CSV table of N, CA and C in Angstrom, one decimal:
chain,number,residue,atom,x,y,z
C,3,UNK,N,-8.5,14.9,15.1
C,3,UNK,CA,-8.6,14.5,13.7
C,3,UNK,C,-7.3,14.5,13.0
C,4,UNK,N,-6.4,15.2,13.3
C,4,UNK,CA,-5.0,15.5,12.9
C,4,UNK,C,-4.1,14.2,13.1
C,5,UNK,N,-4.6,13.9,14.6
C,5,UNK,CA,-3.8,12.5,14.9
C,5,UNK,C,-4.1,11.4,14.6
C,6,UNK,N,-5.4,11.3,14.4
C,6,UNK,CA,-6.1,10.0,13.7
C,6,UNK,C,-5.8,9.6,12.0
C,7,UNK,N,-5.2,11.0,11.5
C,7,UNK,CA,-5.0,11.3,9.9
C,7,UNK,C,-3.1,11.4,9.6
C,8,UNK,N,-3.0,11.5,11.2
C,8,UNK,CA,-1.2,11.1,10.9
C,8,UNK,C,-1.1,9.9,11.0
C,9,UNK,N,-1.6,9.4,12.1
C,9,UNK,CA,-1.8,7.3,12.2
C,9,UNK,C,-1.8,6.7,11.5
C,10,UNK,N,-3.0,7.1,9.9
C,10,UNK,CA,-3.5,6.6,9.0
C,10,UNK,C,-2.4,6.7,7.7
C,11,UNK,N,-1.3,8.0,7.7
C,11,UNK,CA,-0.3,8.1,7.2
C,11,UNK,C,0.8,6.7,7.4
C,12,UNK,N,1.1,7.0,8.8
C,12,UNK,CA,1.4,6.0,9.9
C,12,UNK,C,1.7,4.6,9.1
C,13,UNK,N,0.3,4.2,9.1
C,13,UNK,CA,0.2,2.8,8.8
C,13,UNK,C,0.3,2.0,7.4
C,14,UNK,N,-0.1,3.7,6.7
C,14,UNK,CA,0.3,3.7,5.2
C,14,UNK,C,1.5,3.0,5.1
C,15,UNK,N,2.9,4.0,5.5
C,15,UNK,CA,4.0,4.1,5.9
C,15,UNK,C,4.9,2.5,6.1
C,16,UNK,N,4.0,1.6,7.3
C,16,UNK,CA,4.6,1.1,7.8
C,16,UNK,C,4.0,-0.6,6.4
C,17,UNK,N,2.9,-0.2,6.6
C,17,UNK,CA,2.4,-1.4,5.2
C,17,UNK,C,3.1,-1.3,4.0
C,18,UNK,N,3.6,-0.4,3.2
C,18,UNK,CA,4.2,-0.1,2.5
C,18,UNK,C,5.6,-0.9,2.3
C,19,UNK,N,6.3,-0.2,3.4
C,19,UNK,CA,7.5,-0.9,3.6
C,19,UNK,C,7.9,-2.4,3.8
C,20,UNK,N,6.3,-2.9,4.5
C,20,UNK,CA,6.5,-4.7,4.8
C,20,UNK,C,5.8,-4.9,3.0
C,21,UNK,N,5.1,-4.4,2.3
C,21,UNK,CA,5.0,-4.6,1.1
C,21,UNK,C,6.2,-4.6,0.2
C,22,UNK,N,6.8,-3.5,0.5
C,22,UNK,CA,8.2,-3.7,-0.5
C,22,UNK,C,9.3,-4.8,-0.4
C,23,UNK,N,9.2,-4.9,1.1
C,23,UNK,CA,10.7,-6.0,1.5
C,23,UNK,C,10.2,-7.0,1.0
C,24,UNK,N,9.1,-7.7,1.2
C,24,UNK,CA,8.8,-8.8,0.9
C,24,UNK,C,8.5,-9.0,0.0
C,25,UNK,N,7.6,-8.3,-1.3
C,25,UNK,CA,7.6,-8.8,-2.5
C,25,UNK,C,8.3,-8.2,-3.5
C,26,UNK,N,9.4,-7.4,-2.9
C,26,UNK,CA,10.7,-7.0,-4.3
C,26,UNK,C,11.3,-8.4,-3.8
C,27,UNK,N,12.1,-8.6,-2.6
C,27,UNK,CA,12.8,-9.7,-2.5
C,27,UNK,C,12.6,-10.8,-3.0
C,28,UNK,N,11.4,-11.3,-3.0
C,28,UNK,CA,11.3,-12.7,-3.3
C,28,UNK,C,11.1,-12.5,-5.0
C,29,UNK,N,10.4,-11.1,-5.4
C,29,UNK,CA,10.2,-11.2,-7.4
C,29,UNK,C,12.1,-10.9,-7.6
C,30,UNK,N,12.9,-10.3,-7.3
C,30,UNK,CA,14.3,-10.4,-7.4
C,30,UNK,C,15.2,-11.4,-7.3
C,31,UNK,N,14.5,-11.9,-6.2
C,31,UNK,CA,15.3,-13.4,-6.2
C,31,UNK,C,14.9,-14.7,-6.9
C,32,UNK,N,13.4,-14.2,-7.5
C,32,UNK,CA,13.2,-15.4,-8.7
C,32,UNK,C,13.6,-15.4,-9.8
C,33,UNK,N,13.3,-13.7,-10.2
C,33,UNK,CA,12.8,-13.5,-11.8
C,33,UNK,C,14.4,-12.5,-12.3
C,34,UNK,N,14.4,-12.1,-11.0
C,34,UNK,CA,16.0,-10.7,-11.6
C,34,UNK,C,15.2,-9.4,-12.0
C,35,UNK,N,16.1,-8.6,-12.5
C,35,UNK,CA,15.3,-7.7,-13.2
C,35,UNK,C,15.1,-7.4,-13.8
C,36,UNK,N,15.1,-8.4,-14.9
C,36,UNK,CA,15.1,-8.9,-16.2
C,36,UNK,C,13.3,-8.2,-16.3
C,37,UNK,N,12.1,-8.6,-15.3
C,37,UNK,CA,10.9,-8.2,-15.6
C,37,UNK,C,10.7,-7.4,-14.8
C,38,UNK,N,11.2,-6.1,-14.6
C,38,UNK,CA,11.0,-5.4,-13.8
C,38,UNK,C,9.9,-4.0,-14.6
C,39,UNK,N,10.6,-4.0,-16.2
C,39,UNK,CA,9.9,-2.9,-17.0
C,39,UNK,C,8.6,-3.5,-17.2
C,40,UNK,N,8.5,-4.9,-17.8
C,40,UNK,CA,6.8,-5.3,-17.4
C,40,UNK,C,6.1,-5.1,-16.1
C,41,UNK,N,6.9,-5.1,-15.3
C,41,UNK,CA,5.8,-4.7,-14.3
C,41,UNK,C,5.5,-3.1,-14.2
C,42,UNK,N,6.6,-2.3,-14.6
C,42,UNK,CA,6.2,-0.8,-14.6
C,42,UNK,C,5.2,-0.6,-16.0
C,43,UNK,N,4.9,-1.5,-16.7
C,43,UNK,CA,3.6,-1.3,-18.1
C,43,UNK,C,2.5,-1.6,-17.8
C,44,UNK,N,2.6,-3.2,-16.4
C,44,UNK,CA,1.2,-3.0,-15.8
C,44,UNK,C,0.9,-2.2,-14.6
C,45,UNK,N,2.1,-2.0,-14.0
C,45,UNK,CA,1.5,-0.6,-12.9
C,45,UNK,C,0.6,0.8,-13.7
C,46,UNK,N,1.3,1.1,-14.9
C,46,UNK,CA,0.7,1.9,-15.7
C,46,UNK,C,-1.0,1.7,-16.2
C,47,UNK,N,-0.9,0.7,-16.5
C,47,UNK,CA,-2.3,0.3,-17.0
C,47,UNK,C,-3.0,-0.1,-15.8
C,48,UNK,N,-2.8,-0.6,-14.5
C,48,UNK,CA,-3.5,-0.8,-13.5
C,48,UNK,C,-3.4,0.4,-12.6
C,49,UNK,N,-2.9,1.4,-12.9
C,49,UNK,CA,-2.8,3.0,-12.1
C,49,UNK,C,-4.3,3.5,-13.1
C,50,UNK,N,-4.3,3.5,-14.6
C,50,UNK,CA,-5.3,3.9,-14.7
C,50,UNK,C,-7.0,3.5,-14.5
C,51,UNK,N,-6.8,1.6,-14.6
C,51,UNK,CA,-7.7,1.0,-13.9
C,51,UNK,C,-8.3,1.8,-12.6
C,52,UNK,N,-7.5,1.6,-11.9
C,52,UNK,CA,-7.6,1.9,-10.1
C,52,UNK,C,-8.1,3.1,-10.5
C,53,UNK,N,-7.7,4.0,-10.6
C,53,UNK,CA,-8.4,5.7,-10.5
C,53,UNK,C,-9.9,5.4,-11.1
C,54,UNK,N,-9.7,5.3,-12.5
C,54,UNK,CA,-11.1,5.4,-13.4
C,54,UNK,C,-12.2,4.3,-12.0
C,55,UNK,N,-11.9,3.3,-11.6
C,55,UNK,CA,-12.7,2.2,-10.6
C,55,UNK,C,-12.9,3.2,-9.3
C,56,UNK,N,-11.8,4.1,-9.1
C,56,UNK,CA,-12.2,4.6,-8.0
C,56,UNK,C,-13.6,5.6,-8.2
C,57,UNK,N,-13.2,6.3,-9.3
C,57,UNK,CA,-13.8,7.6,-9.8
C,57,UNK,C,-15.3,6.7,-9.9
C,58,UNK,N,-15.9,5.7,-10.7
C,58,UNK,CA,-17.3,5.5,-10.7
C,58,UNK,C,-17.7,5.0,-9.3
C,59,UNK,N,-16.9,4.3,-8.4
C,59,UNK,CA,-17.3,3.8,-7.0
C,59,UNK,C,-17.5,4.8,-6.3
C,60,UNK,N,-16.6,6.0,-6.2
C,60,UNK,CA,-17.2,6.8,-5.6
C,60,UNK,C,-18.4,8.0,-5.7
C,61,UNK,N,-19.3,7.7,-6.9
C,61,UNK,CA,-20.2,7.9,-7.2
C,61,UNK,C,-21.3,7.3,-6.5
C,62,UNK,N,-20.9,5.7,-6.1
C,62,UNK,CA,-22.2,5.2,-5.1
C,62,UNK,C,-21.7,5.2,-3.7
C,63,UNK,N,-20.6,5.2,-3.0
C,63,UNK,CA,-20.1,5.2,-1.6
C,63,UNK,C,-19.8,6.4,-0.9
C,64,UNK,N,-20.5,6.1,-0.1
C,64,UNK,CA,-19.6,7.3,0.5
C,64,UNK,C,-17.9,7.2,0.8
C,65,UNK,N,-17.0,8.5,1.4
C,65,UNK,CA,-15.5,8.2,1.3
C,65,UNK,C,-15.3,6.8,2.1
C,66,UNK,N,-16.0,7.0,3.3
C,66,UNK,CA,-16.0,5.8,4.5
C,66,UNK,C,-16.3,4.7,3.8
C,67,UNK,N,-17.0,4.5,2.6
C,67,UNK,CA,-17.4,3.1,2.2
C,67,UNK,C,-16.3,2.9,1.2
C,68,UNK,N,-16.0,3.8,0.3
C,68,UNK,CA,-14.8,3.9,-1.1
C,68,UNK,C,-13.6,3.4,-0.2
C,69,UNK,N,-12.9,3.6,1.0
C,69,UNK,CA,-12.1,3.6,2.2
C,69,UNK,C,-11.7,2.5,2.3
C,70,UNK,N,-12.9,1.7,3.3
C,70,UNK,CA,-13.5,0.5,3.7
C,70,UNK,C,-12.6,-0.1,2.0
C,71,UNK,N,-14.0,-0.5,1.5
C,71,UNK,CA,-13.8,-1.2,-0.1
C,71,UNK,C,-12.3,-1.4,-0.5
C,72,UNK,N,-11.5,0.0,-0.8
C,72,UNK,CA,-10.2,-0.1,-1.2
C,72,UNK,C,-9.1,-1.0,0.2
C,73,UNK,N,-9.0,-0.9,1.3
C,73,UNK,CA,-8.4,-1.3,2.1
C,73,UNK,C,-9.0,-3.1,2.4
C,74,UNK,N,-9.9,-3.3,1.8
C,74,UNK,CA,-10.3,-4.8,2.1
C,74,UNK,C,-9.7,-5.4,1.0
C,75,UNK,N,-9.9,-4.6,-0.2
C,75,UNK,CA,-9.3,-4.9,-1.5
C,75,UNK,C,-7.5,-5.1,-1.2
C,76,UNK,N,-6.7,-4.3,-0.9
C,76,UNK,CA,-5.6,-4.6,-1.0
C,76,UNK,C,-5.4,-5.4,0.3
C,77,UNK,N,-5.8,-5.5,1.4
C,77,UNK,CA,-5.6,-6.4,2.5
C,77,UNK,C,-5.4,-8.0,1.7
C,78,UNK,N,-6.8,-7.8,1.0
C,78,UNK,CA,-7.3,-9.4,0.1
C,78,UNK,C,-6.4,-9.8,-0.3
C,79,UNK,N,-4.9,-8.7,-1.3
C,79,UNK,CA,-4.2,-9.2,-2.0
C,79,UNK,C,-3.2,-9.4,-1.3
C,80,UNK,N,-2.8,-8.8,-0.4
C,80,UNK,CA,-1.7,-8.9,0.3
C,80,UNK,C,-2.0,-10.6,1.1
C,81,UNK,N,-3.3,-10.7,1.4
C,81,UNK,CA,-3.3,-12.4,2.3
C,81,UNK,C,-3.0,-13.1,0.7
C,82,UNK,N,-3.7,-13.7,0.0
C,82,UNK,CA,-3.7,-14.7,-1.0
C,82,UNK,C,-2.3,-14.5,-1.7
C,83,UNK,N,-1.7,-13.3,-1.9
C,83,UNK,CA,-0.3,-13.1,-2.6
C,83,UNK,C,0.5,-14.2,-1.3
C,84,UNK,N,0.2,-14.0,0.0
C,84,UNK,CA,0.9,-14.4,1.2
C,84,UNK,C,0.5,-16.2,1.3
C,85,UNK,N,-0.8,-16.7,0.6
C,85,UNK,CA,-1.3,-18.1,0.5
C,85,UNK,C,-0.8,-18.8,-0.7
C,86,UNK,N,-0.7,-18.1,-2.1
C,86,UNK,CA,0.3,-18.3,-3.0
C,86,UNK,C,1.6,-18.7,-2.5
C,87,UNK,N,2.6,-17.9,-2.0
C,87,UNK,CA,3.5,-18.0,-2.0
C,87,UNK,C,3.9,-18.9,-0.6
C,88,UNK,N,3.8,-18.7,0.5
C,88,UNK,CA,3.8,-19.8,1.7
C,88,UNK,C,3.1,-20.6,1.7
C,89,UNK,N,2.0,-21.1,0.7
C,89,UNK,CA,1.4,-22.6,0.9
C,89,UNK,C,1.2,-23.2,-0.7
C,90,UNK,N,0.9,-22.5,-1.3
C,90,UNK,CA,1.1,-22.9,-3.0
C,90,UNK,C,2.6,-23.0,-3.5
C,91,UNK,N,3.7,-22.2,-3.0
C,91,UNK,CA,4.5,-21.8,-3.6
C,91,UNK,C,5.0,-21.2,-5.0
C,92,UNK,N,3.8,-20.7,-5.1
C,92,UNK,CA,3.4,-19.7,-6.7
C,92,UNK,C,4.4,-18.6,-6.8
C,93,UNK,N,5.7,-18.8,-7.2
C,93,UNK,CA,6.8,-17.5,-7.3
C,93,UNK,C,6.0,-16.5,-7.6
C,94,UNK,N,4.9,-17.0,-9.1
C,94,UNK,CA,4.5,-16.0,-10.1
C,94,UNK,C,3.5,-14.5,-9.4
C,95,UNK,N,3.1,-15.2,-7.9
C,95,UNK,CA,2.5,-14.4,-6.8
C,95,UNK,C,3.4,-13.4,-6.6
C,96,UNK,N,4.6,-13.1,-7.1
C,96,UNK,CA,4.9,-11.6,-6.4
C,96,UNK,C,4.9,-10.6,-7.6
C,97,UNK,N,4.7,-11.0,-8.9
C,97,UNK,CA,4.5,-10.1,-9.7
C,97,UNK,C,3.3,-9.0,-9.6
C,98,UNK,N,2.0,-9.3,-9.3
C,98,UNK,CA,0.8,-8.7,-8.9
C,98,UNK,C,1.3,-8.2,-7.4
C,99,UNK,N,2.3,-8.7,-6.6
C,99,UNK,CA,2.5,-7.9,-5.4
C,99,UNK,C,3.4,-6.8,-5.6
C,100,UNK,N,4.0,-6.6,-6.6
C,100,UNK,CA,5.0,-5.6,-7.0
C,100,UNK,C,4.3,-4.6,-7.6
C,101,UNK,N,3.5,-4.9,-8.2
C,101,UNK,CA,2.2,-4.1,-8.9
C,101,UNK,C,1.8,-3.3,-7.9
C,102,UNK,N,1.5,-3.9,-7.1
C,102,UNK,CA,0.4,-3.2,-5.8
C,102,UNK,C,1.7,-1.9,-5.0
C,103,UNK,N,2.6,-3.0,-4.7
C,103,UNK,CA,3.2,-1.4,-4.4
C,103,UNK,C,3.4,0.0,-4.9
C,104,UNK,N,3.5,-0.1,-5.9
C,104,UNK,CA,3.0,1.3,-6.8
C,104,UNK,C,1.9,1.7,-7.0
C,105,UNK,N,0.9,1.0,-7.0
C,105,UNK,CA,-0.4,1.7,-6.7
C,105,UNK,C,-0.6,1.9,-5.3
C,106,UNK,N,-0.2,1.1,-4.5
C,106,UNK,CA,-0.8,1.1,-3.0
C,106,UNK,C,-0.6,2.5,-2.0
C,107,UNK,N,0.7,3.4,-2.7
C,107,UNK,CA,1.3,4.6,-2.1
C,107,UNK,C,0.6,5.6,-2.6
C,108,UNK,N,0.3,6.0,-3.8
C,108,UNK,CA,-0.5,6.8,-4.7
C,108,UNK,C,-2.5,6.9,-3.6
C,109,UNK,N,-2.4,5.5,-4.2
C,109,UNK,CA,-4.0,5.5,-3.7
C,109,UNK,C,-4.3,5.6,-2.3
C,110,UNK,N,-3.3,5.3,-1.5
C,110,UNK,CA,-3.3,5.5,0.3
C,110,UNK,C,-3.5,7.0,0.5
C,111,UNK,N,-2.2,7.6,-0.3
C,111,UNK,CA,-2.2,9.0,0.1
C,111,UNK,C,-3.5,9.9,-0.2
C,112,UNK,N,-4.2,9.0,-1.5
C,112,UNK,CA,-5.8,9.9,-1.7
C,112,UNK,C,-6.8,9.7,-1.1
C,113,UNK,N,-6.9,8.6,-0.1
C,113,UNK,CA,-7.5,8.1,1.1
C,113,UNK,C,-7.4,9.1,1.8
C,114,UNK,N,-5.8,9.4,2.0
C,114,UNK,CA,-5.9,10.3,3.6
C,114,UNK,C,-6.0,11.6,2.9
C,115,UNK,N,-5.6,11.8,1.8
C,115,UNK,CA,-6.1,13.6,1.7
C,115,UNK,C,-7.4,13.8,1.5
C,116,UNK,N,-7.9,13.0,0.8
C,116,UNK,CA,-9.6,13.1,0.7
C,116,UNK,C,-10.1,13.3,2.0
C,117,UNK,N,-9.7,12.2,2.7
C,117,UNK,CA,-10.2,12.5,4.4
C,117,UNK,C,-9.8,13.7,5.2
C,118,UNK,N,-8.8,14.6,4.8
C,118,UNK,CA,-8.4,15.6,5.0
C,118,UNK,C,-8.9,17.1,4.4
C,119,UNK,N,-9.2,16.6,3.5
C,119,UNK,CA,-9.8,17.9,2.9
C,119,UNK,C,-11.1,18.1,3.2
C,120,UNK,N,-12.1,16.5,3.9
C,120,UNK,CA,-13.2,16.9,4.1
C,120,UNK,C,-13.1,17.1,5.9
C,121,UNK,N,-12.4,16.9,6.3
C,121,UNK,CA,-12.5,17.1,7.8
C,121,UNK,C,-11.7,18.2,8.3
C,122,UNK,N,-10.9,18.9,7.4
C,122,UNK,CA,-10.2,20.2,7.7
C,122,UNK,C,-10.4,21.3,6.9
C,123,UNK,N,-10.5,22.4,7.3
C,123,UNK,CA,-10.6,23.6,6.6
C,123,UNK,C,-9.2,24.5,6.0
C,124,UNK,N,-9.2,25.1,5.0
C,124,UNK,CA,-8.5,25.5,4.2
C,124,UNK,C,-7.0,25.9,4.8
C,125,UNK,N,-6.9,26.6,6.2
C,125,UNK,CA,-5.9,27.2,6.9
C,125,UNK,C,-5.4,25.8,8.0
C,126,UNK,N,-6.2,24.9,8.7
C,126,UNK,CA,-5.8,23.7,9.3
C,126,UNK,C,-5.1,22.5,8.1
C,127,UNK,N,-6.2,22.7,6.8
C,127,UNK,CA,-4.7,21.6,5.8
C,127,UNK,C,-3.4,22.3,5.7
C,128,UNK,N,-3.4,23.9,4.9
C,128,UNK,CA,-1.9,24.4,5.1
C,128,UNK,C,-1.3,24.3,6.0
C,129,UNK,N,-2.0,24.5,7.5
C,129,UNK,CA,-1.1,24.3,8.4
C,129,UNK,C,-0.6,22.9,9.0
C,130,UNK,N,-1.6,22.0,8.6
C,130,UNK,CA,-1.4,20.5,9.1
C,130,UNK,C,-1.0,19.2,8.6
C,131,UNK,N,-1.5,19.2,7.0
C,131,UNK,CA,-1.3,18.4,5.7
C,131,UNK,C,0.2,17.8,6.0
C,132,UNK,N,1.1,19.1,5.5
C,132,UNK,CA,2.2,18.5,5.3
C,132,UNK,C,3.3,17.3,6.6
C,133,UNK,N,2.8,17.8,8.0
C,133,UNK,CA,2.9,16.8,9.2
C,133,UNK,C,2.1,15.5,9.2
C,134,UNK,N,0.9,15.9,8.2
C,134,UNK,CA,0.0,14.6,8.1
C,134,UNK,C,0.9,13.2,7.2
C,135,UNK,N,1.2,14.1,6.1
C,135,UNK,CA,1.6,13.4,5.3
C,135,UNK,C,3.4,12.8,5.7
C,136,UNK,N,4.3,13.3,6.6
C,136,UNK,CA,5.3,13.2,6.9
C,136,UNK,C,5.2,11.8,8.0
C,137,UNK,N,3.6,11.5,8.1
C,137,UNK,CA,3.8,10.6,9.0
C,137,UNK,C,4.0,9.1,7.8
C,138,UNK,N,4.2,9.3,6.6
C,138,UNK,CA,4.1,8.6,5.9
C,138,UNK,C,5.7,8.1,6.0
C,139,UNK,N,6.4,8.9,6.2
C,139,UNK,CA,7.8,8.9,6.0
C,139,UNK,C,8.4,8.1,6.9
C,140,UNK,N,8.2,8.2,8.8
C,140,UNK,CA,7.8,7.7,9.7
C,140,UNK,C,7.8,6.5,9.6
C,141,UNK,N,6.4,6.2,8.9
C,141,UNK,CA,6.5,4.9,8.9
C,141,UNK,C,6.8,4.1,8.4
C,142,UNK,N,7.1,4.9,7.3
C,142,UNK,CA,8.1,3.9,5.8
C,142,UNK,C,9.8,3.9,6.8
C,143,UNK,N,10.0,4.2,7.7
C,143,UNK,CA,11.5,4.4,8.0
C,143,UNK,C,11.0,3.3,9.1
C,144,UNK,N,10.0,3.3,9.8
C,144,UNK,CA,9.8,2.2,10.9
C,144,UNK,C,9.6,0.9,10.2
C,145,UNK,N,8.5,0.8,9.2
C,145,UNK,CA,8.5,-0.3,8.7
C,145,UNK,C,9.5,-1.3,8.2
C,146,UNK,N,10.2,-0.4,7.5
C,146,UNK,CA,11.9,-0.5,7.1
C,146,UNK,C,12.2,-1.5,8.2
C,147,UNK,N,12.6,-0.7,9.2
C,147,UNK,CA,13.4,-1.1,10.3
C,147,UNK,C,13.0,-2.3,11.0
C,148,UNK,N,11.3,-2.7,11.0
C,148,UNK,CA,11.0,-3.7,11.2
C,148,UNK,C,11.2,-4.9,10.6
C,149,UNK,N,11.1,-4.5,9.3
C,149,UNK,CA,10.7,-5.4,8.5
C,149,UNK,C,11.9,-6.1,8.1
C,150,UNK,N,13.2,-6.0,8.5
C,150,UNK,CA,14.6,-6.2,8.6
C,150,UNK,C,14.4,-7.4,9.9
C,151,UNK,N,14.1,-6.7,10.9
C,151,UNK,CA,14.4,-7.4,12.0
C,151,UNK,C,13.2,-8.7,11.9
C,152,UNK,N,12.1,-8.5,11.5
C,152,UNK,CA,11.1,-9.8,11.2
C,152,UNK,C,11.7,-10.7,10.4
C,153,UNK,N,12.3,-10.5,9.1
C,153,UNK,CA,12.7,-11.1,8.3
C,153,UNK,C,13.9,-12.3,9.1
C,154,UNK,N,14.9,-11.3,10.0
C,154,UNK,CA,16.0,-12.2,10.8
C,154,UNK,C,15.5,-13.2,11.7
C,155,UNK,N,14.2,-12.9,12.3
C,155,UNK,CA,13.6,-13.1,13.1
C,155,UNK,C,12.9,-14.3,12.3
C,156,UNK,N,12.0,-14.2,11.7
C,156,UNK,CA,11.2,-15.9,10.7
C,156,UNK,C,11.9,-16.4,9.8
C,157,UNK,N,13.3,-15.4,9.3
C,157,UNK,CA,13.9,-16.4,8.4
C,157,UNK,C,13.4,-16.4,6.9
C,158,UNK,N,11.8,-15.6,6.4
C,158,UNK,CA,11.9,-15.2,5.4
C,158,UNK,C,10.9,-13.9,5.4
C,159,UNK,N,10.9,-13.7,3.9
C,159,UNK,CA,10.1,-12.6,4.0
C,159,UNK,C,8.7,-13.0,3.9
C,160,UNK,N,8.0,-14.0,3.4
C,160,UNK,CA,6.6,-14.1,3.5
C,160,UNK,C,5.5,-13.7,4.3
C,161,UNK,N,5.5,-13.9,5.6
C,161,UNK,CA,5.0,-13.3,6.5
C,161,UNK,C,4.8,-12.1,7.0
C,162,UNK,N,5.8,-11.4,5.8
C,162,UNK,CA,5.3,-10.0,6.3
C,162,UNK,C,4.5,-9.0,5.4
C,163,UNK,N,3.9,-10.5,4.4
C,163,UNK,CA,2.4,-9.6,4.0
C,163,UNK,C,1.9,-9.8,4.9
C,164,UNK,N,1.4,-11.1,5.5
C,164,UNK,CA,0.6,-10.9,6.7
C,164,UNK,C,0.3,-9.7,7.8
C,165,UNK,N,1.9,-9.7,7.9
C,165,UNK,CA,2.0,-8.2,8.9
C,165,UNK,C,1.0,-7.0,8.0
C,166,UNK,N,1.5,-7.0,6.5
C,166,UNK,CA,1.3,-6.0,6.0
C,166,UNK,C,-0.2,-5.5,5.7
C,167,UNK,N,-0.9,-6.8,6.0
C,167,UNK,CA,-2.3,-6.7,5.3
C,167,UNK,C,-2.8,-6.3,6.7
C,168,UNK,N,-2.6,-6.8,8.1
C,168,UNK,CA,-2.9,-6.2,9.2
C,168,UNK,C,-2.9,-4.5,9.8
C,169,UNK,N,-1.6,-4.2,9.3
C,169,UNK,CA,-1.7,-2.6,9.1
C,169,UNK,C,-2.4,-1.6,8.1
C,170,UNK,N,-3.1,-2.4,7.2
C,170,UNK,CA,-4.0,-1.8,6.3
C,170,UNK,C,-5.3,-1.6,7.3
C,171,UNK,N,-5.8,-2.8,7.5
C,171,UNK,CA,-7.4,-2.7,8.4
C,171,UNK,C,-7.0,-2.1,9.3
């Protein structure tokens, strides 16, 4: 259970990072940072969206189905942000993907603690949690590193929503 809940950190980790390279880059290389504070007003207002959405969903799902639901959900955005921008050429597509990165790390980690808290007992989280959660780190350092070499490798960043929406499912 420990290894299945570091993996899931893991992948957090690694989606994250193909999330950030590719949709800071391309919103910085259109817009500057000129709109950087609007997007921190709607991360704000879409952080509370997401919670309060979470909080009544999880009233009819179980975690496995709340899980499921949230990970199809951001997969979704991560492909169409990736069909916007590689076949529409919609710049305006990385504004909502910049969004998502700030919710995407918050809400991941309450996936895996929730799955944590219900599959471990009080002395296995103290003693396990914080290696669980370290796998986050892991993969944000691998992702990193990949997501560098992909980029040199296709030549842009687009594709590595693709990547990124794969490591979510």
């Amino acid at each position: 259970r420990v290894l299945l809940l570091g993996a899931q950190a893991v992948c957090l980790g690694v989606s994250t990072a193909l999330l950030i390279v590719s949709a800071t880059s391309l919103f910085l290389s259109t817009y500057g940072a000129e709109l950087l504070p609007y997007v921190y007003i709607v991360v704000a207002l879409a952080g509370v969206v997401t919670a309060s959405a979470m909080t009544r969903v999880q009233r009819h799902l179980s975690l496995a189905g709340l899980a499921t639901a949230v990970l199809a959900v951001v997969a979704g955005i991560m492909v169409a942000g990736w069909a916007a921008l590689a076949l529409g050429g919609l710049a305006w597509a990385t504004f909502p993907l910049v969004v998502l990165v700030f919710l995407w790390i918050p809400t991941g980690f309450v996936l895996v603690g929730a799955q944590a808290g219900r599959l471990l007992d009080v002395q296995q989280l103290k003693a396990w949690f914080p290696r669980i959660a370290a796998g986050f780190a892991a993969g944000f350092g691998a992702g990193g590193l990949l997501a560098a070499r992909l980029v040199s490798l296709l030549g842009e960043p687009e594709p590595l929503l693709l990547i990124a929406a794969g490591t979510v499912v």
